[in-house]
Amino acid sequence: MSVIIDDLDARILNFLQDDARIPLVDLAEKVASSRSAVWRRIQKLEDAGVIKKQAVLLDAEKAGLGVLVFAQVKMHAHSRDALPDFMEKVRGFPEVIECHTLMGNIDFVLKVRVRDVQAYEDFFWNHLSQIDGVREINSSIALTAVKDTTKMNVTAVG
């Protein structure tokens, strides 16, 4: 289902990204609309898949996952079997919190959260490097998060 995001939808989405548990009456007041209109808009956005789900954001350090690694993966070949097999295996690793295919000389970039460097080394040698078709892995440990947000700047479209 395709949806055109208007100004009201955009304002609702931006407030919900700040606090998905905001009471409907407060959200309606902030976006200058009625409670029922805001509720209908949220339902429309959920039905269209614009709002995928509501989740709790954790402080990784306090949750015991203080090491963030970006792993760039090059594959040997780009066959019909190698890439889907890699993607399927990566989806099964709880340490991998994001995986993206890329254009250019890198095939995948993975965002990996682990307890410490030793945990990443274990993940690297016992899981990631064992996937068939992997040619090269370059791992970079993040030192400081300059910006770390899930919030997207939603604007009206159309």
PDB file of C-alpha atoms in Angstrom:
ATOM      1  CA  MET A   1       0.000   0.000   0.000  1.00  0.00           C
ATOM      2  CA  SER A   2       1.379   3.376  -1.011  1.00  0.00           C
ATOM      3  CA  VAL A   3       0.776   6.404   1.161  1.00  0.00           C
ATOM      4  CA  ILE A   4       1.386  10.086   0.633  1.00  0.00           C
ATOM      5  CA  ILE A   5       2.809  11.677   3.764  1.00  0.00           C
ATOM      6  CA  ASP A   6       1.359  15.115   4.339  1.00  0.00           C
ATOM      7  CA  ASP A   7       2.407  17.734   6.875  1.00  0.00           C
ATOM      8  CA  LEU A   8       0.227  16.303   9.676  1.00  0.00           C
ATOM      9  CA  ASP A   9       1.562  12.783   9.092  1.00  0.00           C
ATOM     10  CA  ALA A  10       5.130  14.126   9.151  1.00  0.00           C
ATOM     11  CA  ARG A  11       4.578  15.974  12.430  1.00  0.00           C
ATOM     12  CA  ILE A  12       2.976  12.889  13.991  1.00  0.00           C
ATOM     13  CA  LEU A  13       5.860  10.672  12.852  1.00  0.00           C
ATOM     14  CA  ASN A  14       8.496  13.068  14.141  1.00  0.00           C
ATOM     15  CA  PHE A  15       6.884  13.268  17.595  1.00  0.00           C
ATOM     16  CA  LEU A  16       6.365   9.494  17.755  1.00  0.00           C
ATOM     17  CA  GLN A  17      10.047   8.939  16.983  1.00  0.00           C
ATOM     18  CA  ASP A  18      10.908  11.014  20.050  1.00  0.00           C
ATOM     19  CA  ASP A  19       8.463   9.149  22.293  1.00  0.00           C
ATOM     20  CA  ALA A  20       6.310   6.326  20.921  1.00  0.00           C
ATOM     21  CA  ARG A  21       4.499   6.113  24.269  1.00  0.00           C
ATOM     22  CA  ILE A  22       3.262   9.697  24.222  1.00  0.00           C
ATOM     23  CA  PRO A  23      -0.416   9.742  25.226  1.00  0.00           C
ATOM     24  CA  LEU A  24      -2.681  10.272  22.225  1.00  0.00           C
ATOM     25  CA  VAL A  25      -4.239  13.369  23.781  1.00  0.00           C
ATOM     26  CA  ASP A  26      -0.778  14.954  24.228  1.00  0.00           C
ATOM     27  CA  LEU A  27       0.269  14.055  20.703  1.00  0.00           C
ATOM     28  CA  ALA A  28      -2.927  15.533  19.283  1.00  0.00           C
ATOM     29  CA  GLU A  29      -2.252  18.755  21.165  1.00  0.00           C
ATOM     30  CA  LYS A  30       1.348  18.930  19.923  1.00  0.00           C
ATOM     31  CA  VAL A  31       0.339  18.467  16.273  1.00  0.00           C
ATOM     32  CA  ALA A  32      -2.727  20.733  16.609  1.00  0.00           C
ATOM     33  CA  SER A  33      -5.280  18.128  15.596  1.00  0.00           C
ATOM     34  CA  SER A  34      -8.056  16.111  17.198  1.00  0.00           C
ATOM     35  CA  ARG A  35      -7.376  12.914  19.077  1.00  0.00           C
ATOM     36  CA  SER A  36      -9.515  10.857  16.666  1.00  0.00           C
ATOM     37  CA  ALA A  37      -7.812  12.351  13.596  1.00  0.00           C
ATOM     38  CA  VAL A  38      -4.381  11.544  15.019  1.00  0.00           C
ATOM     39  CA  TRP A  39      -5.474   8.001  15.887  1.00  0.00           C
ATOM     40  CA  ARG A  40      -6.765   7.482  12.317  1.00  0.00           C
ATOM     41  CA  ARG A  41      -3.518   8.823  10.877  1.00  0.00           C
ATOM     42  CA  ILE A  42      -1.444   6.485  13.042  1.00  0.00           C
ATOM     43  CA  GLN A  43      -3.594   3.527  11.967  1.00  0.00           C
ATOM     44  CA  LYS A  44      -3.195   4.540   8.309  1.00  0.00           C
ATOM     45  CA  LEU A  45       0.583   4.816   8.702  1.00  0.00           C
ATOM     46  CA  GLU A  46       0.762   1.424  10.438  1.00  0.00           C
ATOM     47  CA  ASP A  47      -1.425  -0.236   7.790  1.00  0.00           C
ATOM     48  CA  ALA A  48       0.766   1.230   5.035  1.00  0.00           C
ATOM     49  CA  GLY A  49       3.914  -0.062   6.744  1.00  0.00           C
ATOM     50  CA  VAL A  50       5.347   3.418   7.326  1.00  0.00           C
ATOM     51  CA  ILE A  51       5.306   2.645  11.059  1.00  0.00           C
ATOM     52  CA  LYS A  52       6.907  -0.810  11.197  1.00  0.00           C
ATOM     53  CA  LYS A  53       6.846  -1.324  14.960  1.00  0.00           C
ATOM     54  CA  GLN A  54       7.459   0.321  18.308  1.00  0.00           C
ATOM     55  CA  ALA A  55      10.607  -0.676  20.155  1.00  0.00           C
ATOM     56  CA  VAL A  56      12.641   0.113  23.256  1.00  0.00           C
ATOM     57  CA  LEU A  57      16.049   1.697  22.634  1.00  0.00           C
ATOM     58  CA  LEU A  58      18.784   0.381  24.899  1.00  0.00           C
ATOM     59  CA  ASP A  59      21.956   1.994  26.143  1.00  0.00           C
ATOM     60  CA  ALA A  60      24.390  -0.540  24.675  1.00  0.00           C
ATOM     61  CA  GLU A  61      27.104   0.164  27.240  1.00  0.00           C
ATOM     62  CA  LYS A  62      24.742  -0.325  30.190  1.00  0.00           C
ATOM     63  CA  ALA A  63      23.285  -3.435  28.545  1.00  0.00           C
ATOM     64  CA  GLY A  64      26.756  -4.987  28.469  1.00  0.00           C
ATOM     65  CA  LEU A  65      27.325  -4.559  24.726  1.00  0.00           C
ATOM     66  CA  GLY A  66      29.808  -1.716  24.774  1.00  0.00           C
ATOM     67  CA  VAL A  67      31.869  -2.631  21.717  1.00  0.00           C
ATOM     68  CA  LEU A  68      30.577  -1.600  18.300  1.00  0.00           C
ATOM     69  CA  VAL A  69      32.301  -2.994  15.231  1.00  0.00           C
ATOM     70  CA  PHE A  70      31.730  -2.181  11.574  1.00  0.00           C
ATOM     71  CA  ALA A  71      32.741  -5.176   9.469  1.00  0.00           C
ATOM     72  CA  GLN A  72      33.183  -4.713   5.727  1.00  0.00           C
ATOM     73  CA  VAL A  73      32.861  -7.994   3.858  1.00  0.00           C
ATOM     74  CA  LYS A  74      34.037  -8.866   0.352  1.00  0.00           C
ATOM     75  CA  MET A  75      32.778 -12.058  -1.239  1.00  0.00           C
ATOM     76  CA  HIS A  76      34.712 -14.330  -3.622  1.00  0.00           C
ATOM     77  CA  ALA A  77      31.920 -14.403  -6.165  1.00  0.00           C
ATOM     78  CA  HIS A  78      28.544 -12.837  -6.690  1.00  0.00           C
ATOM     79  CA  SER A  79      26.723 -16.013  -7.628  1.00  0.00           C
ATOM     80  CA  ARG A  80      23.028 -16.588  -7.147  1.00  0.00           C
ATOM     81  CA  ASP A  81      23.849 -18.901  -4.236  1.00  0.00           C
ATOM     82  CA  ALA A  82      26.721 -17.166  -2.424  1.00  0.00           C
ATOM     83  CA  LEU A  83      25.058 -13.853  -1.565  1.00  0.00           C
ATOM     84  CA  PRO A  84      21.699 -15.231  -0.344  1.00  0.00           C
ATOM     85  CA  ASP A  85      23.528 -17.871   1.714  1.00  0.00           C
ATOM     86  CA  PHE A  86      25.659 -15.180   3.360  1.00  0.00           C
ATOM     87  CA  MET A  87      22.594 -13.021   4.053  1.00  0.00           C
ATOM     88  CA  GLU A  88      20.682 -15.939   5.558  1.00  0.00           C
ATOM     89  CA  LYS A  89      23.543 -16.844   7.882  1.00  0.00           C
ATOM     90  CA  VAL A  90      24.100 -13.236   8.976  1.00  0.00           C
ATOM     91  CA  ARG A  91      20.387 -12.858   9.827  1.00  0.00           C
ATOM     92  CA  GLY A  92      20.890 -15.673  12.341  1.00  0.00           C
ATOM     93  CA  PHE A  93      23.724 -13.985  14.240  1.00  0.00           C
ATOM     94  CA  PRO A  94      22.386 -12.012  17.234  1.00  0.00           C
ATOM     95  CA  GLU A  95      25.622 -10.007  17.342  1.00  0.00           C
ATOM     96  CA  VAL A  96      24.801  -8.462  13.944  1.00  0.00           C
ATOM     97  CA  ILE A  97      22.322  -5.635  14.451  1.00  0.00           C
ATOM     98  CA  GLU A  98      22.454  -4.324  10.881  1.00  0.00           C
ATOM     99  CA  CYS A  99      23.627  -5.703   7.555  1.00  0.00           C
ATOM    100  CA  HIS A 100      23.563  -3.777   4.301  1.00  0.00           C
ATOM    101  CA  THR A 101      24.521  -4.695   0.750  1.00  0.00           C
ATOM    102  CA  LEU A 102      26.682  -2.081  -0.935  1.00  0.00           C
ATOM    103  CA  MET A 103      27.679  -1.013  -4.412  1.00  0.00           C
ATOM    104  CA  GLY A 104      31.394  -0.686  -5.015  1.00  0.00           C
ATOM    105  CA  ASN A 105      34.324  -2.792  -3.893  1.00  0.00           C
ATOM    106  CA  ILE A 106      32.689  -3.870  -0.601  1.00  0.00           C
ATOM    107  CA  ASP A 107      29.750  -6.278  -0.789  1.00  0.00           C
ATOM    108  CA  PHE A 108      28.350  -5.977   2.746  1.00  0.00           C
ATOM    109  CA  VAL A 109      28.770  -3.795   5.793  1.00  0.00           C
ATOM    110  CA  LEU A 110      27.743  -5.242   9.147  1.00  0.00           C
ATOM    111  CA  LYS A 111      27.110  -3.380  12.372  1.00  0.00           C
ATOM    112  CA  VAL A 112      28.073  -5.728  15.192  1.00  0.00           C
ATOM    113  CA  ARG A 113      27.454  -5.231  18.941  1.00  0.00           C
ATOM    114  CA  VAL A 114      29.414  -7.335  21.416  1.00  0.00           C
ATOM    115  CA  ARG A 115      30.494  -7.319  25.061  1.00  0.00           C
ATOM    116  CA  ASP A 116      34.211  -6.770  24.430  1.00  0.00           C
ATOM    117  CA  VAL A 117      36.985  -7.198  21.863  1.00  0.00           C
ATOM    118  CA  GLN A 118      37.452 -10.843  22.852  1.00  0.00           C
ATOM    119  CA  ALA A 119      33.777 -11.498  22.097  1.00  0.00           C
ATOM    120  CA  TYR A 120      34.208  -9.939  18.655  1.00  0.00           C
ATOM    121  CA  GLU A 121      37.310 -12.018  18.008  1.00  0.00           C
ATOM    122  CA  ASP A 122      35.326 -15.139  18.887  1.00  0.00           C
ATOM    123  CA  PHE A 123      32.460 -14.054  16.612  1.00  0.00           C
ATOM    124  CA  PHE A 124      34.917 -13.221  13.817  1.00  0.00           C
ATOM    125  CA  TRP A 125      36.824 -16.507  13.853  1.00  0.00           C
ATOM    126  CA  ASN A 126      34.035 -18.923  14.768  1.00  0.00           C
ATOM    127  CA  HIS A 127      31.137 -17.478  12.804  1.00  0.00           C
ATOM    128  CA  LEU A 128      31.690 -14.653  10.344  1.00  0.00           C
ATOM    129  CA  SER A 129      34.894 -15.909   8.709  1.00  0.00           C
ATOM    130  CA  GLN A 130      33.444 -19.429   8.461  1.00  0.00           C
ATOM    131  CA  ILE A 131      30.708 -18.473   5.994  1.00  0.00           C
ATOM    132  CA  ASP A 132      31.352 -19.964   2.558  1.00  0.00           C
ATOM    133  CA  GLY A 133      32.250 -17.417  -0.067  1.00  0.00           C
ATOM    134  CA  VAL A 134      33.746 -14.790   2.235  1.00  0.00           C
ATOM    135  CA  ARG A 135      37.000 -13.519   0.724  1.00  0.00           C
ATOM    136  CA  GLU A 136      37.947 -10.665   3.046  1.00  0.00           C
ATOM    137  CA  ILE A 137      36.690  -8.989   6.221  1.00  0.00           C
ATOM    138  CA  ASN A 138      37.893  -5.595   7.384  1.00  0.00           C
ATOM    139  CA  SER A 139      36.807  -4.797  10.930  1.00  0.00           C
ATOM    140  CA  SER A 140      36.773  -1.319  12.440  1.00  0.00           C
ATOM    141  CA  ILE A 141      36.059  -0.800  16.130  1.00  0.00           C
ATOM    142  CA  ALA A 142      34.128   2.387  16.822  1.00  0.00           C
ATOM    143  CA  LEU A 143      35.773   4.656  19.369  1.00  0.00           C
ATOM    144  CA  THR A 144      33.190   7.400  19.879  1.00  0.00           C
ATOM    145  CA  ALA A 145      29.628   7.814  18.669  1.00  0.00           C
ATOM    146  CA  VAL A 146      29.513  11.305  17.198  1.00  0.00           C
ATOM    147  CA  LYS A 147      25.849  10.835  16.274  1.00  0.00           C
ATOM    148  CA  ASP A 148      23.732   7.833  17.172  1.00  0.00           C
ATOM    149  CA  THR A 149      20.040   8.146  16.456  1.00  0.00           C
ATOM    150  CA  THR A 150      17.217   6.183  14.926  1.00  0.00           C
ATOM    151  CA  LYS A 151      15.193   9.319  14.236  1.00  0.00           C
ATOM    152  CA  MET A 152      14.544  10.200  10.611  1.00  0.00           C
ATOM    153  CA  ASN A 153      13.648  13.738   9.580  1.00  0.00           C
ATOM    154  CA  VAL A 154      10.229  13.113   8.047  1.00  0.00           C
ATOM    155  CA  THR A 155       8.800  15.802   5.792  1.00  0.00           C
ATOM    156  CA  ALA A 156       5.637  15.976   3.733  1.00  0.00           C
ATOM    157  CA  VAL A 157       5.871  14.202   0.384  1.00  0.00           C
ATOM    158  CA  GLY A 158       3.685  14.990  -2.560  1.00  0.00           C
TER     159      GLY A 158
END
